[in-house]
mmCIF file of C-alpha atoms and ligand atoms in Angstrom:
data_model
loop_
_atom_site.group_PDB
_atom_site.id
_atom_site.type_symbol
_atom_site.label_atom_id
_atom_site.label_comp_id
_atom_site.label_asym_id
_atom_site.label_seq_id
_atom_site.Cartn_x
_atom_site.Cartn_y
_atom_site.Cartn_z
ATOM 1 C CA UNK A 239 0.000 0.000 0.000
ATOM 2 C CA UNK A 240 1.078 3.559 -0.778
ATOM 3 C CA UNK A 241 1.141 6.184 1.660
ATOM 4 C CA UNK A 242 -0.349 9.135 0.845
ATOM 5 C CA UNK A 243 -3.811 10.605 -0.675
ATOM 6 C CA UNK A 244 -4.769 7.465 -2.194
ATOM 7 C CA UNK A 245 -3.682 4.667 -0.828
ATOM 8 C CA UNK A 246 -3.533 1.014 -3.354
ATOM 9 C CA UNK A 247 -2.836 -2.391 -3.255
ATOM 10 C CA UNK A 248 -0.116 -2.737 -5.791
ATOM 11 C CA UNK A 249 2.298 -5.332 -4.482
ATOM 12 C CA UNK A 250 2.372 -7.283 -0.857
ATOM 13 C CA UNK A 251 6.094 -6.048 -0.986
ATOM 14 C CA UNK A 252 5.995 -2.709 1.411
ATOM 15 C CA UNK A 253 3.162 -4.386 3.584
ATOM 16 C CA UNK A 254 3.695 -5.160 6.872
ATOM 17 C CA UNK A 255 2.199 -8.338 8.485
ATOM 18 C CA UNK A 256 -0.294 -5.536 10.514
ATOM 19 C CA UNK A 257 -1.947 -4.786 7.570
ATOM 20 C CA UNK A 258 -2.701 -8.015 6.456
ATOM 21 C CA UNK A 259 -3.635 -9.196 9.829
ATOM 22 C CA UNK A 260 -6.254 -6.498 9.185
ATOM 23 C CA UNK A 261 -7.008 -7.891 6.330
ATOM 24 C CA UNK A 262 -7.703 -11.205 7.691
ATOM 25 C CA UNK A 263 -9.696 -10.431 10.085
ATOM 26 C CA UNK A 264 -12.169 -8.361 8.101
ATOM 27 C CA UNK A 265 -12.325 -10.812 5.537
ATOM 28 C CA UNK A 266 -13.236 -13.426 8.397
ATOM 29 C CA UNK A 267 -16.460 -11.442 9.184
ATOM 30 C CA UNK A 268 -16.896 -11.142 5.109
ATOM 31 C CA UNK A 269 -16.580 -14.891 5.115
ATOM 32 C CA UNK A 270 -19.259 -15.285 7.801
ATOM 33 C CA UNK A 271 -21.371 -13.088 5.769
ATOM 34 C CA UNK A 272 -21.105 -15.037 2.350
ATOM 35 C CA UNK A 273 -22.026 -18.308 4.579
ATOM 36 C CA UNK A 274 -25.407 -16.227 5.711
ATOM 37 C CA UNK A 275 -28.730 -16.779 3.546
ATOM 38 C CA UNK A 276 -28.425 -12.875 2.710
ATOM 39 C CA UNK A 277 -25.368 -12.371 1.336
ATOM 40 C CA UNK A 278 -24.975 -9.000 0.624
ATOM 41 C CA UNK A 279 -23.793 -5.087 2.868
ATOM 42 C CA UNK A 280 -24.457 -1.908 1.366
ATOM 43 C CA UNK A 281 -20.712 -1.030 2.815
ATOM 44 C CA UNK A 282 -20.155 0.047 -0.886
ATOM 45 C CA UNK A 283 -22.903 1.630 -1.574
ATOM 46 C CA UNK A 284 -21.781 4.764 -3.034
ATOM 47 C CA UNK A 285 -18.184 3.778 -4.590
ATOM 48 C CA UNK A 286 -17.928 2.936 -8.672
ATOM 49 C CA UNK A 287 -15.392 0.133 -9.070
ATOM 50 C CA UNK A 288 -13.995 -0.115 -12.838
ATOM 51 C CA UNK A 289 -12.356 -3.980 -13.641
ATOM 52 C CA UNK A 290 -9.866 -3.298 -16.298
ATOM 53 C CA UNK A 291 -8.500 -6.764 -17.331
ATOM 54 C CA UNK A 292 -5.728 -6.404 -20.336
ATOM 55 C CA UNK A 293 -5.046 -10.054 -19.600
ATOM 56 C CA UNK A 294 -7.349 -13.496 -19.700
ATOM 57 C CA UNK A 295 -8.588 -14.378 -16.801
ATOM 58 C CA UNK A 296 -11.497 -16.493 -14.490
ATOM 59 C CA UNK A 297 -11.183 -16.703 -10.780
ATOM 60 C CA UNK A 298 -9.569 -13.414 -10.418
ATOM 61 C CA UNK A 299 -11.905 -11.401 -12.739
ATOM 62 C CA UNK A 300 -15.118 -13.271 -11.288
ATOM 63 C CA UNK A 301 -14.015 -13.020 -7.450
ATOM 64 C CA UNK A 302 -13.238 -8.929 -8.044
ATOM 65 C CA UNK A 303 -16.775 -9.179 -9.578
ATOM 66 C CA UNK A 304 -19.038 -11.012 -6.942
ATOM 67 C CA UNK A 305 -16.738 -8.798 -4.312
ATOM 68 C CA UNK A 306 -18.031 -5.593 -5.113
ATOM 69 C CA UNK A 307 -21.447 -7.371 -6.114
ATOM 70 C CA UNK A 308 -21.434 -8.360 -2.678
ATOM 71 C CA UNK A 309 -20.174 -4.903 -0.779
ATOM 72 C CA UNK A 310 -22.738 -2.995 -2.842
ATOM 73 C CA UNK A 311 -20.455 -1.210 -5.435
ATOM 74 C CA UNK A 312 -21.878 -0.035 -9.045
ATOM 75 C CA UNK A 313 -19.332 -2.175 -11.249
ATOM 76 C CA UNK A 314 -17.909 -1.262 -14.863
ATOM 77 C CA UNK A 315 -16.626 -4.311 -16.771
ATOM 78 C CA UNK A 316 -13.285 -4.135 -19.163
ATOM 79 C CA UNK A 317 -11.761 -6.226 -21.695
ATOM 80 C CA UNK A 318 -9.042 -4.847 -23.941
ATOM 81 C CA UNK A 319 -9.931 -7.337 -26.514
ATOM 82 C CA UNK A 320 -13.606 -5.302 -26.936
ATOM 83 C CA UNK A 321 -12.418 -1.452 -26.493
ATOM 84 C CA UNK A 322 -10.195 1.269 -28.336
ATOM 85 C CA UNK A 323 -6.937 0.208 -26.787
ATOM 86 C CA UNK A 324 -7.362 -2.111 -30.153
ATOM 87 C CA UNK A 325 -7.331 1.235 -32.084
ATOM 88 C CA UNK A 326 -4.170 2.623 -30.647
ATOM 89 C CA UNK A 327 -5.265 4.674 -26.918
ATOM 90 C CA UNK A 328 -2.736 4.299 -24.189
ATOM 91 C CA UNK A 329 -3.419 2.876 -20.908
ATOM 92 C CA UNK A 330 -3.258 6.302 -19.274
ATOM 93 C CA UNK A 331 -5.496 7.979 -21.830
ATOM 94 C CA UNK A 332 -7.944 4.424 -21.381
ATOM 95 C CA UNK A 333 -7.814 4.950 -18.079
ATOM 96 C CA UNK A 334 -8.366 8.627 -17.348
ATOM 97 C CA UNK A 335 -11.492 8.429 -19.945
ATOM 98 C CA UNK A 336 -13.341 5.829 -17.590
ATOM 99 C CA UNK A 337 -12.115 7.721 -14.736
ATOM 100 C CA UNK A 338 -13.942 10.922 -16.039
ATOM 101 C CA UNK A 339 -17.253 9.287 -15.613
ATOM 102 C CA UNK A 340 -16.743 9.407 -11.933
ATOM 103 C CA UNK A 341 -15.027 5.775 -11.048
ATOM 104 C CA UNK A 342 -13.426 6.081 -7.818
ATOM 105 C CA UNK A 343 -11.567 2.717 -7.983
ATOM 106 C CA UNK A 344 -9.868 0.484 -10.273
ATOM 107 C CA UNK A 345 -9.111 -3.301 -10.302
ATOM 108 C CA UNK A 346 -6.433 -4.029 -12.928
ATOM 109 C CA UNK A 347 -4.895 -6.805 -14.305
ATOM 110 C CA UNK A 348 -1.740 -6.155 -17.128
ATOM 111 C CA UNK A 349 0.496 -8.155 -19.031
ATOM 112 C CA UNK A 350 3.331 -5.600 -18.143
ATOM 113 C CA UNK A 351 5.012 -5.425 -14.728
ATOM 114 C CA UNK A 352 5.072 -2.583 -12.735
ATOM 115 C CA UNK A 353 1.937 -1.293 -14.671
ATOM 116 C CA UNK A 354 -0.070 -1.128 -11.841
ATOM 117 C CA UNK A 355 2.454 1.472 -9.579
ATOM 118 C CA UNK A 356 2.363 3.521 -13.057
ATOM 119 C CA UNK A 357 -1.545 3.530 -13.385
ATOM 120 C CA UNK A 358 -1.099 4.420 -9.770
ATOM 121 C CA UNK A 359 1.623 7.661 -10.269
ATOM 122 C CA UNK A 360 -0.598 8.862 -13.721
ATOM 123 C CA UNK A 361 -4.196 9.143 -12.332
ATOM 124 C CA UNK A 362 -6.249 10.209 -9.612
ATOM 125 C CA UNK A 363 -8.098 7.095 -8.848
ATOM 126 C CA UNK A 364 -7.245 3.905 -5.926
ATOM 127 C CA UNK A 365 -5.469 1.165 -7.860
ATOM 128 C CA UNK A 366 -5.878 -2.439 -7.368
ATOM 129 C CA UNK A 367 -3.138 -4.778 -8.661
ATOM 130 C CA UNK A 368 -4.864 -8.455 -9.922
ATOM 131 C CA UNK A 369 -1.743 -9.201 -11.479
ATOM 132 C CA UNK A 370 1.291 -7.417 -13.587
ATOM 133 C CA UNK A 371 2.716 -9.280 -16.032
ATOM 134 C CA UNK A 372 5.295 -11.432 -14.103
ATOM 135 C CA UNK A 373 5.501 -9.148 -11.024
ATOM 136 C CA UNK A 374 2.734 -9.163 -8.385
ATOM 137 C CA UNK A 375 -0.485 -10.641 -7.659
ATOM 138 C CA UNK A 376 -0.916 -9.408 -4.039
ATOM 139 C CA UNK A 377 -4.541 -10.727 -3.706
ATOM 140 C CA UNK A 378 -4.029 -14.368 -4.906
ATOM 141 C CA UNK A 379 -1.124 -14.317 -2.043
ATOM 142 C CA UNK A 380 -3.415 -12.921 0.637
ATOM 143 C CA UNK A 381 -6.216 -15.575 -0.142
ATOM 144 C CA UNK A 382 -3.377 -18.223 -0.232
ATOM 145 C CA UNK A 383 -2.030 -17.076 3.204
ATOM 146 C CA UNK A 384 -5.586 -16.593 4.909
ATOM 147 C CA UNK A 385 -6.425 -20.370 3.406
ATOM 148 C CA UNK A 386 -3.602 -21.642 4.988
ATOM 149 C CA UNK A 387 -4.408 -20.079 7.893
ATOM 150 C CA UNK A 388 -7.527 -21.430 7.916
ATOM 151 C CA UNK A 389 -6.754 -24.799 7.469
ATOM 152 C CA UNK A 390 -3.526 -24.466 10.073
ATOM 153 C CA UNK A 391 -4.758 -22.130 12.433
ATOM 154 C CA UNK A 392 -1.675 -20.129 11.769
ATOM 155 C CA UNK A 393 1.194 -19.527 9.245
ATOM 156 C CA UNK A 394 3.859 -19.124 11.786
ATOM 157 C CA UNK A 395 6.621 -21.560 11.629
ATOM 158 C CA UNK A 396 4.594 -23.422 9.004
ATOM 159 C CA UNK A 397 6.944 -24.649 5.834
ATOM 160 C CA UNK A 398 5.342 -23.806 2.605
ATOM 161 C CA UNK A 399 6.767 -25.164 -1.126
ATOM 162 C CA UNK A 400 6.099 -23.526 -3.873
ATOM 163 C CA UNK A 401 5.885 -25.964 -6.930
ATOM 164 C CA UNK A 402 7.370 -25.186 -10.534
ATOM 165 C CA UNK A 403 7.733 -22.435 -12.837
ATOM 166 C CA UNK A 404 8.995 -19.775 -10.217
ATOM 167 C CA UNK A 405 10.971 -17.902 -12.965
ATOM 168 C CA UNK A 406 7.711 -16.722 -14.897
ATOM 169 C CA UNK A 407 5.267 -16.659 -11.627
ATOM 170 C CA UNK A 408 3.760 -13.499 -9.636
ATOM 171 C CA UNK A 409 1.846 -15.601 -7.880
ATOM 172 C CA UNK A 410 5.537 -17.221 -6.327
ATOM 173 C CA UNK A 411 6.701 -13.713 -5.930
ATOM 174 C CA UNK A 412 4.028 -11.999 -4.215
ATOM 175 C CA UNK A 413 3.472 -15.391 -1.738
ATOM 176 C CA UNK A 414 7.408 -15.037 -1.142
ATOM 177 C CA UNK A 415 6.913 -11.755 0.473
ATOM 178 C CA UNK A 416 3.567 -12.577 1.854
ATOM 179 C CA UNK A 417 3.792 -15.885 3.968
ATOM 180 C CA UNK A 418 7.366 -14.657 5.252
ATOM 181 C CA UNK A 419 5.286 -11.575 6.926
ATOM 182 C CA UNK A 420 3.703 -14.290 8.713
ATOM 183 C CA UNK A 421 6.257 -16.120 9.777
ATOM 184 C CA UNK A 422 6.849 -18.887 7.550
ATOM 185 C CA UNK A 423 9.692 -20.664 6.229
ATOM 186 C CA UNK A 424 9.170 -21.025 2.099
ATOM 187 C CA UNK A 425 11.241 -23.305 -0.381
ATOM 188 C CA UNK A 426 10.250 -22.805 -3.904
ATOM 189 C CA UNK A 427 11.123 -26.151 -5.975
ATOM 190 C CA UNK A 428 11.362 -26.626 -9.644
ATOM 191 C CA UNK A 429 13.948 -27.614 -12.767
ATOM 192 C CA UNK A 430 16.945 -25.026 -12.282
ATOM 193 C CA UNK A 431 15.854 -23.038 -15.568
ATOM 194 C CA UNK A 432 12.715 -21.867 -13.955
ATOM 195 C CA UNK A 433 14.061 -20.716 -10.761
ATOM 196 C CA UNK A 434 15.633 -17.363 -10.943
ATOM 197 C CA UNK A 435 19.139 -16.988 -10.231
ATOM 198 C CA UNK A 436 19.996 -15.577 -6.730
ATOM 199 C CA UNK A 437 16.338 -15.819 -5.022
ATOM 200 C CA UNK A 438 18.010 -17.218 -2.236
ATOM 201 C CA UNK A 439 18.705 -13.447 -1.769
ATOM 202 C CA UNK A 440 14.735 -13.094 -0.720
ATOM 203 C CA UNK A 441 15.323 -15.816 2.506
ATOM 204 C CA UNK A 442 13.682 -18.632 0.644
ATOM 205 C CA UNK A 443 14.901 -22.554 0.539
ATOM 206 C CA UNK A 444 15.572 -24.349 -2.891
ATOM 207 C CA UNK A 445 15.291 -27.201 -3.846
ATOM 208 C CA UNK A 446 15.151 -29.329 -6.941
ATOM 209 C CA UNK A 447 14.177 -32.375 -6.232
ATOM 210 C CA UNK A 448 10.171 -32.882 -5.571
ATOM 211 C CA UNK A 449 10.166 -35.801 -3.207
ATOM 212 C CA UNK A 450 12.631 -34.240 -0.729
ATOM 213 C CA UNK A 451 10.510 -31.122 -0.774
ATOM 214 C CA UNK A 452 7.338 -32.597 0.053
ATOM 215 C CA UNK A 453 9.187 -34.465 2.836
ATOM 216 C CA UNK A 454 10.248 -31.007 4.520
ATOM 217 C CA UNK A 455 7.001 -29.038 3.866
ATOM 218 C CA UNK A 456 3.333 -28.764 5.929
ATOM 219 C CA UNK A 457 2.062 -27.013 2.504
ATOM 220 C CA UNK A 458 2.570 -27.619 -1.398
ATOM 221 C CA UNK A 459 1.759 -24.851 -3.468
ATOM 222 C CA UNK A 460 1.373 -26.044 -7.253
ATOM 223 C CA UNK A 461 1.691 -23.512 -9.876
ATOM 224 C CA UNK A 462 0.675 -23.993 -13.536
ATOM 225 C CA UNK A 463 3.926 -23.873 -16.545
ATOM 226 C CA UNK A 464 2.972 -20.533 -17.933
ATOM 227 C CA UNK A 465 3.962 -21.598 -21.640
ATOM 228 C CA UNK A 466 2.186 -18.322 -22.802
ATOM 229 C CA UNK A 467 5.201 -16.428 -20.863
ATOM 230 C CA UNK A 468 8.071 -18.606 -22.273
ATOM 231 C CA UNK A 469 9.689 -17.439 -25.190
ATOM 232 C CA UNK A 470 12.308 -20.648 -25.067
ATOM 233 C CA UNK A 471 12.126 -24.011 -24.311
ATOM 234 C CA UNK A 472 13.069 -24.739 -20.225
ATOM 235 C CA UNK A 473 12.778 -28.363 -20.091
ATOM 236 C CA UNK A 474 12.850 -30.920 -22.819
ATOM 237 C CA UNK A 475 8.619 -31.810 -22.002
ATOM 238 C CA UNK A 476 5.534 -31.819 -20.254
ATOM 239 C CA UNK A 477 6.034 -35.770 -20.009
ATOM 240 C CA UNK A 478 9.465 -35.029 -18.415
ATOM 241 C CA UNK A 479 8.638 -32.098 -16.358
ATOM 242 C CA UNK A 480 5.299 -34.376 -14.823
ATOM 243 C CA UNK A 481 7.798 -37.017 -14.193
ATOM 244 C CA UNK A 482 10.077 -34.857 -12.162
ATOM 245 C CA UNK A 483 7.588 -32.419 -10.531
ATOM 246 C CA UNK A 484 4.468 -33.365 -10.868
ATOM 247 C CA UNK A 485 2.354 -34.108 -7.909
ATOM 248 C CA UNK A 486 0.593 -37.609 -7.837
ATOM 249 C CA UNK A 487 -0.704 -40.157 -5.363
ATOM 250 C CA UNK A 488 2.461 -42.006 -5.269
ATOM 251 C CA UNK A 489 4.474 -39.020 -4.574
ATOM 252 C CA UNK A 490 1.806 -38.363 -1.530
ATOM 253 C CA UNK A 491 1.300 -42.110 -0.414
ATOM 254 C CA UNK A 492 5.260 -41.864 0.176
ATOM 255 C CA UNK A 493 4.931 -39.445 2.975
ATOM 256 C CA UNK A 494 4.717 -40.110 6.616
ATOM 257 C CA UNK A 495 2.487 -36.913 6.800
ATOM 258 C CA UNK A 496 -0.592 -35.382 5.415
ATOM 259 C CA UNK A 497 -0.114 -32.369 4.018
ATOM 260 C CA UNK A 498 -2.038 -29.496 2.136
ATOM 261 C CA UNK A 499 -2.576 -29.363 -1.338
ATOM 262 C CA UNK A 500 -2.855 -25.711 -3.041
ATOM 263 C CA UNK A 501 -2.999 -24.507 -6.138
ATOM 264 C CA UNK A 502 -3.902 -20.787 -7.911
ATOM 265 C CA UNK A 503 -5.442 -22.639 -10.934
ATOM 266 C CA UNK A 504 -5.600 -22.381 -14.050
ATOM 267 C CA UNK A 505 -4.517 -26.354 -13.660
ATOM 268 C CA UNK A 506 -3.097 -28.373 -15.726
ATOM 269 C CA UNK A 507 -4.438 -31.536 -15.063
ATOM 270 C CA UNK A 508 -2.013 -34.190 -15.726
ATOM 271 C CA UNK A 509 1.006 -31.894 -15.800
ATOM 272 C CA UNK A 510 2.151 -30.123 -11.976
ATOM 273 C CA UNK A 511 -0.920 -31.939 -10.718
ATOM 274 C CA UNK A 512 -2.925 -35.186 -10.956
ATOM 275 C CA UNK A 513 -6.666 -34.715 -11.030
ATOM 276 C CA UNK A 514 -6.681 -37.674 -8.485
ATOM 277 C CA UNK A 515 -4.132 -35.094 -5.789
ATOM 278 C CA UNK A 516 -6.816 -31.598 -7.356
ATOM 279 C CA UNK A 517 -9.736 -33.397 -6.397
ATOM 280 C CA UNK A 518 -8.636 -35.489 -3.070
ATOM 281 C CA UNK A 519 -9.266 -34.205 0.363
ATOM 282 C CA UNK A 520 -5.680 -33.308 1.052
ATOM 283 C CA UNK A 521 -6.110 -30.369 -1.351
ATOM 284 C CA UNK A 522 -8.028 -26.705 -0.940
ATOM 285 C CA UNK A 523 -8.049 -25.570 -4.295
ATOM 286 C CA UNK A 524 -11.659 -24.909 -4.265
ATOM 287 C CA UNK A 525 -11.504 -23.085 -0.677
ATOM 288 C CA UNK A 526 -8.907 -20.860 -1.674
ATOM 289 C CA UNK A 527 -11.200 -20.006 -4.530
ATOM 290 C CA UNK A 528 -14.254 -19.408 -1.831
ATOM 291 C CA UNK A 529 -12.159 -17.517 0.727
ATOM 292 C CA UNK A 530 -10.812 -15.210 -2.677
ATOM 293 C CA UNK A 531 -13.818 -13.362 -2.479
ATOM 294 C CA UNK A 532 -13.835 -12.836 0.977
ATOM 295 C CA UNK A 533 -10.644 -11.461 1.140
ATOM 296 C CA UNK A 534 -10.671 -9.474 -1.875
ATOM 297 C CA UNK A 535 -14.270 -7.532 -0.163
ATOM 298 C CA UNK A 536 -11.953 -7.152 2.772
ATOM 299 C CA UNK A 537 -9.017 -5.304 0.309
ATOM 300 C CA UNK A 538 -11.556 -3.127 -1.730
ATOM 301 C CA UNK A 539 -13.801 -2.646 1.795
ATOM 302 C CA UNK A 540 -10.183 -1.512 3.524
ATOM 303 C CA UNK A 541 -9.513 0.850 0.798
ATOM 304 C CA UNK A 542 -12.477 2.463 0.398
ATOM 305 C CA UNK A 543 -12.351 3.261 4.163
ATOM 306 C CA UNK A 544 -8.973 4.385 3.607
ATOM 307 C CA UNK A 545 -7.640 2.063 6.679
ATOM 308 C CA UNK A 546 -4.795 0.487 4.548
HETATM 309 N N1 LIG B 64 -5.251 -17.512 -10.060
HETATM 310 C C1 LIG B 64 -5.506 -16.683 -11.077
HETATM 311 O O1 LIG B 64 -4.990 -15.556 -11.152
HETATM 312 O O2 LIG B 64 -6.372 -17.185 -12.015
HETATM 313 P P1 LIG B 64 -6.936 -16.379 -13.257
HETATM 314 O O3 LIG B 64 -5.793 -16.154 -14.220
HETATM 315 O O4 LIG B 64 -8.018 -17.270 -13.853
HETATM 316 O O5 LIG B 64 -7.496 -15.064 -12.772
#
């Protein structure tokens, strides 16, 4: 969050582990409310909340939407593929047009990194990062950190893998910064080409071997091989990649522990995950989907209140 007269979510790094506390617990109460038969507060009531997305995407997109569906907010809807940016406008011009038909807030996601903080510098309007390019994608950490904590009762002390292709992943980066606020330990695993050279430097573990990672963690994190963000080949295939790091039954059955299953999604069934592991009841994919929309009302319901 930036200091100042608007304050935005742009990246969990320059958070402190208060904040997201705060965040926690308000999306606890937000949680309660989406279990109640009336699911719905006015608490956004008067705020206009425009969801630019420049990139694909589902549970991010949809979880923004039902958020501010649920808090109350008037919602505009934005896909580059159906507007002018096709005919040449730049972002700031784009942005500064919707922002003239009084929008106070704006969800973004961008294939370019660090577009978020520039949105955030060029117009008068509260910024929400849902992912830049391969920078940040602070909420998808703070749902992954409050799931955990929901399953665990706690992150602290709790070791946390992160699964795969690190080099390409904001999700990696912004869970890095996130579940070491809290206390965790975190090892990211995956073939040496797709872990970036030095992260050690950011306190985290690494390993590159699966087996011996799943031996040392209480949490696997699975992330997805984001072919649309390679421009080279990083292993020699999918076959070979799934033999080395994908996450099956066997792999699981191995261990004297139980331990929790995550994932962002998209998956890819068959490839950093089996759909026998996705589906079993070791893994929270679909709560961390369910508690995404609580948390992101609790980011957008923090904002508007100015108490980030
Ligand atoms: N986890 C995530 O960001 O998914 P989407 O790309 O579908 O939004």
């Amino acid at each position: 969050m930036n200091k100042g007269e608007l304050n935005h979510l742009l990246g969990i790094k320059g958070m402190n582990a208060n904040q997201i506390h705060t965040i926690f617990e308000t999306a606890d109460n937000f949680l309660s409310l989406l279990q109640a038969p009336v699911k719905k507060t006015p608490a956004l009531r008067d705020i206009t909340i425009a969801n630019l997305f420049f990139e694909n995407s589902t549970r991010t997109r949809v979880s923004f939407e039902l958020a501010e569906k649920r808090l109350g907010a008037d919602i505009i809807n934005f896909s580059s593929s159906s507007s002018s940016v096709k005919k040449g406008e730049t972002l700031i011009d784009t942005v500064n047009n919707i922002l003239s038909m009084k929008v106070d807030m704006v969800v973004m996601r961008h294939p370019a990194p660090g577009a978020c903080m520039f949105l955030a510098k060029n117009v008068k309007s509260q910024i929400v990062n849902a992912g830049d390019g391969t920078h940040e994608h602070p909420t998808q950490a703070l749902l992954d950190a409050f799931s955990i904590r929901n399953k665990l009762g706690s992150l602290e002390g709790k070791k946390i893998v992160i699964v795969g292709d690190i080099k390409h992943s904001r999700v990696a980066l912004s869970n890095i910064y996130c579940l070491q606020l809290l206390g965790a330990e975190v090892m990211v695993c995956g073939p040496s080409t797709l872990i970036p050279k030095h992260i050690e430097q950011l306190g985290v573990k690494v390993s590159h071997n699966l087996d011996e990672a799943l031996s040392w963690c209480d949490v696997a994190n699975m992330l997805r091989i984001q072919l649309e963000r390679q421009d080279q080949r990083f292993f020699p295939s999918l076959k070979e990649y799934s033999n080395l790091f994908g996450l099956n039954m066997e792999r699981l059955n191995k261990l004297e522990k139980e331990i929790v299953i995550m994932h962002p999604g998209p998956i890819n069934r068959g490839v950093e995950i089996t759909s026998e592991v996705a589906d079993s009841q070791q893994s929270i994919i679909l709560e961390q989907v369910e508690n995404g929309v609580a948390v992101r009302m609790a980011v957008l319901f923090l904002l508007a209140q100015h108490q980030l």
